[in-house]
Amino acid sequence: MAEAMFDVLIYTDCSAEESVNGRTGFQFMAESAGVSPSDEEVVRTGLLHFVPMSVELDRPELHPATCSYREQGGRFYMSRGRSLGKTLTGRTGNQLTQAIVSSNAADLLPLRPAQLYSCPHWRLERVKSTTTEQWQTPLEIAPAFETGALHAMVSEDPWAKSLLPTFLTMVEQVLADNRTKLIIKHPDQTLVMRWIALGSIFVDGSTALHLGFRVYSADPTADPLSIVGAHPRLSPNITVAEAESNNQNLVDLETREATTPSASPTATRHAAWFLEYDPYAALEAIEVSRRWGQVINPNVAAAAAAVACFPQAGVVPADSQQAAVAALSGLAGQGHDDELEAYGESLMDAVVGYRAQAEDDIRPLAEALWALSRAGQSELAEAAALTLLEWAVKVPLAGDAWANAHEAYEGNDLSLAWTNGDTRDHAAGLLGTYLNQVSDSALPAAFSLACALNTGVGADALHPSVQRLARYWASHPELKHRARSWLHRDLVIEQLAYDLAGALDAQNQSAITALSTGQWDWLVPLSWRFNPQHPISLWLGSRALAKAPVGDRASLLAELSPTAPVWAWRLFLNTADDNADDNSGFRELIRWVVDHPRLDDSLARYLDAILSREFSNNPSGRTRELLTALAEPGRTGLTSTLDNLVHRHIQLAQLWSEVGSTVDNPRNAALRELSTWPSEWLSLYRPSIAAALIDCADREAALALARQVRIGTSLDNSLSVRLQSGEPAALVGALRLLADGKPEHRKIVNRCLLEVWDLPAHEMAREQLQAGLPAKWKPNLADFEKIQSKGKVARDIVRGARSFLDRTRGD
């Protein structure tokens, strides 16, 4: 790599032999190897020393020397010059300008261009050769231009000290989009240059390289450069009043007067830092605050820079802690690893050293924790985590706030990486304390946070908080989706099962509603099997039952019902629509009643309503079965209405029992008493009435009952089964009904007999009927068979056609 160098140019009145280009007059007398024609042009047109016409031309020692700086085309130019008196031809107005130029910012920085004024390489003399040596960097500067000396210049001078905030505001206004020129007036060029150097060290290096100045200028108010030096001998009329009228700033170092723009907060802060602290630390803080101000709020950046760069004594104030947290978060979030490597430890010291108060907001530090973690700043993240845990343990309300703030991160798969095992163990102990004292409502988020903190804390240390979280979850089923990120989730779910079962056992209405609406269905395993040893299994069975195919419900309910409490009937029974035609639901209800001798009030009222509806809407065999179940010994909990219905049904059942034992009695007292019962009660025993109509010798009473209730279906079913089974008594009853039955009953009897007598499939039953028929009924059978034989062919044709149509339906 080539050495860093400044190229050098010398410009003055030359003979042809002395000039670089062989011409006479004002020419470049000497140049170093890297000078270009464009460099010559920049120096010639903008950086030459001027000879003041208002001062005796033949006395060059009275002429102020000059110094100029500008950046142009990516090259940095600086010049110094002085008047020499007469030219080679004897005319007045000769001058010599020495200029240096570089395109490498590193040749100047970290110094500022104004400080290079004091470099000992400046000669401002004629030379004998047209070539000159380059200046090797870094350049040396005079002690008076070093930061410490510039600090002493203002800190030891009360006027300068009081002026510093205003002066730095003037420098800011020079750099503003709507530029305000700064003029510094004094006959001592070195003093003016020191003030320009002072102002420029408060400006970042890149900006300083583009800040042009000239000391001195022939017309300071009109000079195009931003900072201009004014010599009292050349510009005696420049005053504070004139500068203000021109909307320019003036610092008159000789009269100690200056324009008075309002000091900006930034300038005030920087001046205070510079005067109060070590000047190098102050300038570092200024530079740091300027960089950080591009990432976070500039005011916060300034406060954070002060924390990072200045020693912190005593208790860390709240604003310093807040600024440090904001800087850590912002720098980490924007990936400024170099800044965190340099200043992260100092910032974290302020965070760790702060004594948290109850009213403080913990959330910014929580955000900083994860920003640092994502940025790979593990040690800083560890320190933040420990500070947060200690804060949360000390101030429980802050712990709740931290947990609630963490909700925004749930589902992000956060996991803090620890670099120190002892530190992690300490964090685990703090985490256990924190979780055991956080409020119930904050526990879900706190367990998600605990998982993300990855401290390795064991389940034993968290047993109380696991139990509390499970209890809380049992009453907040909506937490299911958040549980994925919880620490020791499986243990929490295990405890949840017991707590949820306990809530259901205690008839907690919220728990019952959540279960019945499917909010706990995710707990039901795909291969669920009833386990009576686990209290939750029964309740999950209610959900398995709800989703089971209709054909599987009866067996599943038979397994669950005996164990379930009676009050839970709505969870297990198919009563969603109370459909009067839903026999499967009715059978489930009967199953439940059979398994629960003691009814609770809600079930008793429901049964009351069901039976009321049944008796007003064609009661049937299922009504009888329900009443039979309710009439079992040991039954309690009946309403007065149910009790009356059950009592009546017991009486009715007793009468039918008596009928069965006196079927051959032609004056059947029980049968005759039954004929006095209301038809809705008799409807419960349609099959029994059909059987009586077939079997009972008391024809008058049997026929009277048959007239009160429609029994066609029961008669058809009973007679068909008994005839096809070859029961002679059924044949006797059928032949008797053909003689004395109602027309619709005779029609049913005839159809049942024809079915047996026409079809070959019933030949064996037919033979048994014929063989067992008492002799007195054989003539009746013979009459039937005569009628049957006449229409058999036609009936066979009809049956064949119907069979064919059934087989080809849909073709």
GROMACS .gro file of N, CA and C in nm, residues 180-315:
model
  408
  180THR      N    1  -2.612   3.035   0.795
  180THR     CA    2  -2.580   3.167   0.849
  180THR      C    3  -2.428   3.175   0.864
  181LYS      N    4  -2.368   3.271   0.792
  181LYS     CA    5  -2.222   3.283   0.791
  181LYS      C    6  -2.171   3.322   0.930
  182LEU      N    7  -2.052   3.272   0.961
  182LEU     CA    8  -1.984   3.306   1.086
  182LEU      C    9  -1.856   3.382   1.054
  183ILE      N   10  -1.844   3.502   1.113
  183ILE     CA   11  -1.724   3.586   1.097
  183ILE      C   12  -1.656   3.596   1.233
  184ILE      N   13  -1.525   3.567   1.233
  184ILE     CA   14  -1.446   3.577   1.356
  184ILE      C   15  -1.343   3.688   1.334
  185LYS      N   16  -1.343   3.787   1.421
  185LYS     CA   17  -1.262   3.909   1.401
  185LYS      C   18  -1.154   3.920   1.508
  186HIS      N   19  -1.030   3.931   1.462
  186HIS     CA   20  -0.917   3.955   1.552
  186HIS      C   21  -0.792   3.969   1.467
  187PRO      N   22  -0.696   4.053   1.509
  187PRO     CA   23  -0.574   4.069   1.428
  187PRO      C   24  -0.478   3.951   1.437
  188ASP      N   25  -0.496   3.862   1.537
  188ASP     CA   26  -0.407   3.747   1.553
  188ASP      C   27  -0.465   3.629   1.475
  189GLN      N   28  -0.401   3.600   1.361
  189GLN     CA   29  -0.453   3.490   1.276
  189GLN      C   30  -0.454   3.358   1.350
  190THR      N   31  -0.351   3.333   1.431
  190THR     CA   32  -0.345   3.206   1.503
  190THR      C   33  -0.463   3.193   1.598
  191LEU      N   34  -0.499   3.302   1.667
  191LEU     CA   35  -0.613   3.297   1.758
  191LEU      C   36  -0.743   3.270   1.684
  192VAL      N   37  -0.760   3.336   1.568
  192VAL     CA   38  -0.880   3.312   1.488
  192VAL      C   39  -0.884   3.165   1.444
  193MET      N   40  -0.769   3.113   1.402
  193MET     CA   41  -0.764   2.975   1.357
  193MET      C   42  -0.791   2.878   1.473
  194ARG      N   43  -0.749   2.912   1.591
  194ARG     CA   44  -0.778   2.826   1.707
  194ARG      C   45  -0.928   2.821   1.734
  195TRP      N   46  -0.996   2.934   1.718
  195TRP     CA   47  -1.142   2.933   1.739
  195TRP      C   48  -1.213   2.852   1.630
  196ILE      N   49  -1.161   2.862   1.506
  196ILE     CA   50  -1.221   2.778   1.401
  196ILE      C   51  -1.194   2.631   1.432
  197ALA      N   52  -1.073   2.599   1.478
  197ALA     CA   53  -1.042   2.462   1.518
  197ALA      C   54  -1.132   2.418   1.632
  198LEU      N   55  -1.155   2.509   1.728
  198LEU     CA   56  -1.242   2.477   1.839
  198LEU      C   57  -1.381   2.440   1.790
  199GLY      N   58  -1.437   2.523   1.702
  199GLY     CA   59  -1.571   2.492   1.650
  199GLY      C   60  -1.575   2.362   1.572
  200SER      N   61  -1.468   2.333   1.496
  200SER     CA   62  -1.472   2.216   1.408
  200SER      C   63  -1.455   2.085   1.484
  201ILE      N   64  -1.393   2.089   1.604
  201ILE     CA   65  -1.380   1.961   1.677
  201ILE      C   66  -1.515   1.916   1.734
  202PHE      N   67  -1.614   2.005   1.736
  202PHE     CA   68  -1.749   1.968   1.780
  202PHE      C   69  -1.832   1.913   1.665
  203VAL      N   70  -1.776   1.914   1.545
  203VAL     CA   71  -1.845   1.868   1.424
  203VAL      C   72  -1.787   1.733   1.385
  204ASP      N   73  -1.871   1.641   1.337
  204ASP     CA   74  -1.817   1.510   1.298
  204ASP      C   75  -1.720   1.526   1.183
  205GLY      N   76  -1.629   1.432   1.171
  205GLY     CA   77  -1.519   1.444   1.076
  205GLY      C   78  -1.564   1.466   0.934
  206SER      N   79  -1.662   1.392   0.887
  206SER     CA   80  -1.707   1.405   0.749
  206SER      C   81  -1.759   1.546   0.722
  207THR      N   82  -1.836   1.600   0.817
  207THR     CA   83  -1.888   1.735   0.799
  207THR      C   84  -1.776   1.837   0.802
  208ALA      N   85  -1.681   1.818   0.893
  208ALA     CA   86  -1.569   1.913   0.904
  208ALA      C   87  -1.490   1.920   0.774
  209LEU      N   88  -1.477   1.808   0.704
  209LEU     CA   89  -1.401   1.808   0.578
  209LEU      C   90  -1.469   1.891   0.469
  210HIS      N   91  -1.597   1.914   0.485
  210HIS     CA   92  -1.670   1.992   0.384
  210HIS      C   93  -1.699   2.134   0.431
  211LEU      N   94  -1.644   2.173   0.544
  211LEU     CA   95  -1.668   2.306   0.601
  211LEU      C   96  -1.553   2.399   0.559
  212GLY      N   97  -1.580   2.484   0.461
  212GLY     CA   98  -1.475   2.573   0.411
  212GLY      C   99  -1.458   2.697   0.499
  213PHE      N  100  -1.335   2.751   0.499
  213PHE     CA  101  -1.310   2.874   0.575
  213PHE      C  102  -1.197   2.952   0.507
  214ARG      N  103  -1.191   3.084   0.541
  214ARG     CA  104  -1.082   3.169   0.493
  214ARG      C  105  -1.048   3.271   0.602
  215VAL      N  106  -0.920   3.279   0.631
  215VAL     CA  107  -0.871   3.375   0.731
  215VAL      C  108  -0.742   3.436   0.676
  216TYR      N  109  -0.745   3.553   0.623
  216TYR     CA  110  -0.851   3.653   0.627
  216TYR      C  111  -0.912   3.668   0.490
  217SER      N  112  -1.017   3.751   0.482
  217SER     CA  113  -1.085   3.773   0.356
  217SER      C  114  -1.086   3.922   0.324
  218ALA      N  115  -1.076   3.951   0.194
  218ALA     CA  116  -1.083   4.093   0.152
  218ALA      C  117  -1.219   4.151   0.183
  219ASP      N  118  -1.323   4.071   0.174
  219ASP     CA  119  -1.459   4.118   0.203
  219ASP      C  120  -1.531   4.007   0.278
  220PRO      N  121  -1.517   4.002   0.409
  220PRO     CA  122  -1.573   3.890   0.487
  220PRO      C  123  -1.723   3.871   0.469
  221THR      N  124  -1.796   3.978   0.457
  221THR     CA  125  -1.941   3.963   0.448
  221THR      C  126  -1.985   3.903   0.316
  222ALA      N  127  -1.904   3.918   0.211
  222ALA     CA  128  -1.941   3.867   0.079
  222ALA      C  129  -1.868   3.739   0.042
  223ASP      N  130  -1.773   3.699   0.120
  223ASP     CA  131  -1.694   3.580   0.088
  223ASP      C  132  -1.785   3.457   0.080
  224PRO      N  133  -1.768   3.370  -0.022
  224PRO     CA  134  -1.857   3.255  -0.038
  224PRO      C  135  -1.835   3.146   0.065
  225LEU      N  136  -1.724   3.144   0.136
  225LEU     CA  137  -1.699   3.037   0.233
  225LEU      C  138  -1.779   3.061   0.361
  226SER      N  139  -1.800   2.953   0.437
  226SER     CA  140  -1.893   2.956   0.549
  226SER      C  141  -1.840   3.028   0.672
  227ILE      N  142  -1.710   3.009   0.700
  227ILE     CA  143  -1.649   3.074   0.815
  227ILE      C  144  -1.536   3.161   0.762
  228VAL      N  145  -1.537   3.285   0.805
  228VAL     CA  146  -1.443   3.381   0.749
  228VAL      C  147  -1.379   3.460   0.864
  229GLY      N  148  -1.247   3.481   0.854
  229GLY     CA  149  -1.178   3.565   0.950
  229GLY      C  150  -1.175   3.709   0.901
  230ALA      N  151  -1.196   3.801   0.992
  230ALA     CA  152  -1.193   3.945   0.958
  230ALA      C  153  -1.081   4.010   1.039
  231HIS      N  154  -0.994   4.084   0.968
  231HIS     CA  155  -0.884   4.156   1.034
  231HIS      C  156  -0.928   4.299   1.061
  232PRO      N  157  -0.911   4.347   1.182
  232PRO     CA  158  -0.957   4.484   1.212
  232PRO      C  159  -0.898   4.590   1.119
  233ARG      N  160  -0.774   4.566   1.073
  233ARG     CA  161  -0.712   4.665   0.984
  233ARG      C  162  -0.777   4.664   0.847
  234LEU      N  163  -0.824   4.545   0.805
  234LEU     CA  164  -0.885   4.535   0.673
  234LEU      C  165  -1.036   4.558   0.676
  235SER      N  166  -1.099   4.522   0.787
  235SER     CA  167  -1.245   4.532   0.795
  235SER      C  168  -1.284   4.603   0.925
  236PRO      N  169  -1.245   4.729   0.938
  236PRO     CA  170  -1.272   4.799   1.065
  236PRO      C  171  -1.421   4.825   1.088
  237ASN      N  172  -1.501   4.823   0.984
  237ASN     CA  173  -1.642   4.859   0.999
  237ASN      C  174  -1.733   4.740   1.031
  238ILE      N  175  -1.676   4.620   1.037
  238ILE     CA  176  -1.759   4.503   1.070
  238ILE      C  177  -1.784   4.503   1.220
  239THR      N  178  -1.910   4.522   1.257
  239THR     CA  179  -1.950   4.527   1.397
  239THR      C  180  -2.064   4.427   1.420
  240VAL      N  181  -2.100   4.411   1.546
  240VAL     CA  182  -2.211   4.323   1.579
  240VAL      C  183  -2.339   4.372   1.515
  241ALA      N  184  -2.360   4.501   1.518
  241ALA     CA  185  -2.483   4.557   1.460
  241ALA      C  186  -2.488   4.532   1.311
  242GLU      N  187  -2.373   4.553   1.241
  242GLU     CA  188  -2.373   4.531   1.096
  242GLU      C  189  -2.395   4.383   1.064
  243ALA      N  190  -2.333   4.293   1.143
  243ALA     CA  191  -2.350   4.150   1.118
  243ALA      C  192  -2.495   4.109   1.135
  244GLU      N  193  -2.558   4.160   1.240
  244GLU     CA  194  -2.698   4.126   1.261
  244GLU      C  195  -2.786   4.178   1.149
  245SER      N  196  -2.753   4.298   1.099
  245SER     CA  197  -2.833   4.353   0.988
  245SER      C  198  -2.817   4.270   0.862
  246ASN      N  199  -2.700   4.202   0.848
  246ASN     CA  200  -2.676   4.116   0.731
  246ASN      C  201  -2.719   3.972   0.756
  247ASN      N  202  -2.782   3.946   0.871
  247ASN     CA  203  -2.821   3.809   0.909
  247ASN      C  204  -2.699   3.718   0.912
  248GLN      N  205  -2.593   3.771   0.971
  248GLN     CA  206  -2.470   3.695   0.987
  248GLN      C  207  -2.432   3.696   1.135
  249ASN      N  208  -2.350   3.599   1.174
  249ASN     CA  209  -2.300   3.594   1.311
  249ASN      C  210  -2.157   3.646   1.315
  250LEU      N  211  -2.126   3.715   1.423
  250LEU     CA  212  -1.992   3.772   1.441
  250LEU      C  213  -1.944   3.743   1.582
  251VAL      N  214  -1.818   3.699   1.591
  251VAL     CA  215  -1.748   3.691   1.720
  251VAL      C  216  -1.627   3.782   1.709
  252ASP      N  217  -1.632   3.892   1.783
  252ASP     CA  218  -1.521   3.988   1.783
  252ASP      C  219  -1.436   3.957   1.905
  253LEU      N  220  -1.325   3.886   1.880
  253LEU     CA  221  -1.240   3.843   1.990
  253LEU      C  222  -1.161   3.958   2.050
  254GLU      N  223  -1.150   4.065   1.974
  254GLU     CA  224  -1.074   4.180   2.025
  254GLU      C  225  -1.159   4.264   2.118
  255THR      N  226  -1.280   4.296   2.077
  255THR     CA  227  -1.369   4.378   2.162
  255THR      C  228  -1.451   4.292   2.257
  256ARG      N  229  -1.444   4.159   2.238
  256ARG     CA  230  -1.520   4.063   2.319
  256ARG      C  231  -1.670   4.091   2.311
  257GLU      N  232  -1.714   4.097   2.188
  257GLU     CA  233  -1.855   4.114   2.158
  257GLU      C  234  -1.895   4.005   2.060
  258ALA      N  235  -2.023   3.974   2.057
  258ALA     CA  236  -2.071   3.872   1.964
  258ALA      C  237  -2.221   3.889   1.943
  259THR      N  238  -2.267   3.844   1.826
  259THR     CA  239  -2.412   3.835   1.806
  259THR      C  240  -2.468   3.733   1.903
  260THR      N  241  -2.598   3.738   1.923
  260THR     CA  242  -2.656   3.656   2.032
  260THR      C  243  -2.772   3.569   1.983
  261PRO      N  244  -2.744   3.476   1.894
  261PRO     CA  245  -2.852   3.381   1.862
  261PRO      C  246  -2.885   3.299   1.987
  262SER      N  247  -3.011   3.253   1.997
  262SER     CA  248  -3.051   3.171   2.112
  262SER      C  249  -2.974   3.039   2.108
  263ALA      N  250  -2.910   3.010   2.218
  263ALA     CA  251  -2.831   2.887   2.223
  263ALA      C  252  -2.922   2.765   2.208
  264SER      N  253  -2.888   2.676   2.118
  264SER     CA  254  -2.968   2.556   2.095
  264SER      C  255  -2.946   2.457   2.209
  265PRO      N  256  -3.043   2.367   2.232
  265PRO     CA  257  -3.024   2.265   2.337
  265PRO      C  258  -2.900   2.180   2.312
  266THR      N  259  -2.877   2.147   2.185
  266THR     CA  260  -2.761   2.064   2.153
  266THR      C  261  -2.631   2.137   2.185
  267ALA      N  262  -2.623   2.262   2.143
  267ALA     CA  263  -2.501   2.339   2.169
  267ALA      C  264  -2.481   2.361   2.318
  268THR      N  265  -2.589   2.386   2.389
  268THR     CA  266  -2.579   2.405   2.533
  268THR      C  267  -2.528   2.278   2.600
  269ARG      N  268  -2.583   2.163   2.556
  269ARG     CA  269  -2.540   2.036   2.613
  269ARG      C  270  -2.393   2.007   2.583
  270HIS      N  271  -2.354   2.027   2.458
  270HIS     CA  272  -2.216   1.997   2.420
  270HIS      C  273  -2.118   2.090   2.491
  271ALA      N  274  -2.154   2.216   2.506
  271ALA     CA  275  -2.068   2.310   2.577
  271ALA      C  276  -2.052   2.268   2.723
  272ALA      N  277  -2.163   2.228   2.784
  272ALA     CA  278  -2.157   2.186   2.924
  272ALA      C  279  -2.068   2.064   2.939
  273TRP      N  280  -2.083   1.968   2.849
  273TRP     CA  281  -1.998   1.848   2.855
  273TRP      C  282  -1.850   1.886   2.844
  274PHE      N  283  -1.822   1.972   2.746
  274PHE     CA  284  -1.683   2.008   2.717
  274PHE      C  285  -1.620   2.079   2.836
  275LEU      N  286  -1.697   2.161   2.904
  275LEU     CA  287  -1.644   2.238   3.016
  275LEU      C  288  -1.639   2.158   3.146
  276GLU      N  289  -1.730   2.061   3.159
  276GLU     CA  290  -1.740   1.987   3.284
  276GLU      C  291  -1.651   1.864   3.289
  277TYR      N  292  -1.638   1.797   3.174
  277TYR     CA  293  -1.566   1.669   3.173
  277TYR      C  294  -1.433   1.681   3.101
  278ASP      N  295  -1.361   1.571   3.101
  278ASP     CA  296  -1.241   1.563   3.021
  278ASP      C  297  -1.276   1.597   2.876
  279PRO      N  298  -1.202   1.687   2.811
  279PRO     CA  299  -1.243   1.732   2.677
  279PRO      C  300  -1.247   1.619   2.574
  280TYR      N  301  -1.156   1.525   2.586
  280TYR     CA  302  -1.157   1.414   2.490
  280TYR      C  303  -1.280   1.326   2.510
  281ALA      N  304  -1.315   1.301   2.638
  281ALA     CA  305  -1.438   1.224   2.665
  281ALA      C  306  -1.560   1.302   2.617
  282ALA      N  307  -1.557   1.433   2.634
  282ALA     CA  308  -1.671   1.515   2.591
  282ALA      C  309  -1.688   1.508   2.439
  283LEU      N  310  -1.577   1.521   2.367
  283LEU     CA  311  -1.587   1.514   2.220
  283LEU      C  312  -1.629   1.375   2.175
  284GLU      N  313  -1.583   1.273   2.246
  284GLU     CA  314  -1.627   1.137   2.213
  284GLU      C  315  -1.778   1.125   2.234
  285ALA      N  316  -1.827   1.179   2.346
  285ALA     CA  317  -1.971   1.173   2.374
  285ALA      C  318  -2.050   1.248   2.267
  286ILE      N  319  -1.995   1.362   2.224
  286ILE     CA  320  -2.064   1.438   2.118
  286ILE      C  321  -2.071   1.357   1.990
  287GLU      N  322  -1.960   1.295   1.954
  287GLU     CA  323  -1.958   1.215   1.832
  287GLU      C  324  -2.051   1.093   1.844
  288VAL      N  325  -2.049   1.030   1.962
  288VAL     CA  326  -2.136   0.914   1.985
  288VAL      C  327  -2.282   0.955   1.979
  289SER      N  328  -2.317   1.065   2.043
  289SER     CA  329  -2.457   1.109   2.043
  289SER      C  330  -2.504   1.142   1.902
  290ARG      N  331  -2.410   1.196   1.822
  290ARG     CA  332  -2.445   1.229   1.684
  290ARG      C  333  -2.474   1.102   1.604
  291ARG      N  334  -2.393   0.998   1.624
  291ARG     CA  335  -2.416   0.872   1.553
  291ARG      C  336  -2.545   0.806   1.600
  292TRP      N  337  -2.562   0.801   1.731
  292TRP     CA  338  -2.678   0.733   1.786
  292TRP      C  339  -2.807   0.808   1.757
  293GLY      N  340  -2.794   0.938   1.738
  293GLY     CA  341  -2.913   1.018   1.706
  293GLY      C  342  -2.976   0.981   1.573
  294GLN      N  343  -2.903   0.906   1.492
  294GLN     CA  344  -2.959   0.857   1.365
  294GLN      C  345  -3.038   0.728   1.385
  295VAL      N  346  -3.027   0.670   1.505
  295VAL     CA  347  -3.093   0.543   1.533
  295VAL      C  348  -3.209   0.561   1.630
  296ILE      N  349  -3.188   0.647   1.730
  296ILE     CA  350  -3.292   0.672   1.830
  296ILE      C  351  -3.315   0.822   1.840
  297ASN      N  352  -3.410   0.862   1.920
  297ASN     CA  353  -3.438   1.004   1.939
  297ASN      C  354  -3.309   1.078   1.977
  298PRO      N  355  -3.277   1.189   1.908
  298PRO     CA  356  -3.149   1.258   1.933
  298PRO      C  357  -3.129   1.300   2.079
  299ASN      N  358  -3.233   1.345   2.145
  299ASN     CA  359  -3.219   1.384   2.285
  299ASN      C  360  -3.187   1.264   2.372
  300VAL      N  361  -3.254   1.153   2.344
  300VAL     CA  362  -3.226   1.030   2.418
  300VAL      C  363  -3.084   0.981   2.385
  301ALA      N  364  -3.045   0.995   2.259
  301ALA     CA  365  -2.911   0.955   2.218
  301ALA      C  366  -2.805   1.033   2.294
  302ALA      N  367  -2.830   1.163   2.313
  302ALA     CA  368  -2.734   1.246   2.386
  302ALA      C  369  -2.722   1.201   2.530
  303ALA      N  370  -2.837   1.174   2.594
  303ALA     CA  371  -2.833   1.128   2.732
  303ALA      C  372  -2.761   0.994   2.743
  304ALA      N  373  -2.785   0.904   2.645
  304ALA     CA  374  -2.721   0.773   2.646
  304ALA      C  375  -2.570   0.787   2.623
  305ALA      N  376  -2.530   0.880   2.536
  305ALA     CA  377  -2.388   0.901   2.511
  305ALA      C  378  -2.317   0.949   2.637
  306ALA      N  379  -2.386   1.034   2.713
  306ALA     CA  380  -2.328   1.081   2.839
  306ALA      C  381  -2.308   0.964   2.935
  307VAL      N  382  -2.404   0.874   2.938
  307VAL     CA  383  -2.392   0.756   3.024
  307VAL      C  384  -2.272   0.671   2.979
  308ALA      N  385  -2.257   0.655   2.849
  308ALA     CA  386  -2.154   0.566   2.796
  308ALA      C  387  -2.013   0.624   2.808
  309CYS      N  388  -2.002   0.758   2.801
  309CYS     CA  389  -1.869   0.818   2.790
  309CYS      C  390  -1.819   0.886   2.917
  310PHE      N  391  -1.910   0.920   3.009
  310PHE     CA  392  -1.869   0.991   3.129
  310PHE      C  393  -1.881   0.900   3.250
  311PRO      N  394  -1.794   0.916   3.347
  311PRO     CA  395  -1.804   0.832   3.467
  311PRO      C  396  -1.933   0.860   3.543
  312GLN      N  397  -2.000   0.752   3.589
  312GLN     CA  398  -2.126   0.764   3.661
  312GLN      C  399  -2.099   0.743   3.810
  313ALA      N  400  -2.125   0.844   3.887
  313ALA     CA  401  -2.100   0.835   4.031
  313ALA      C  402  -2.231   0.827   4.106
  314GLY      N  403  -2.235   0.745   4.211
  314GLY     CA  404  -2.353   0.736   4.295
  314GLY      C  405  -2.465   0.659   4.228
  315VAL      N  406  -2.587   0.688   4.274
  315VAL     CA  407  -2.706   0.620   4.222
  315VAL      C  408  -2.736   0.668   4.081
   0.00000   0.00000   0.00000
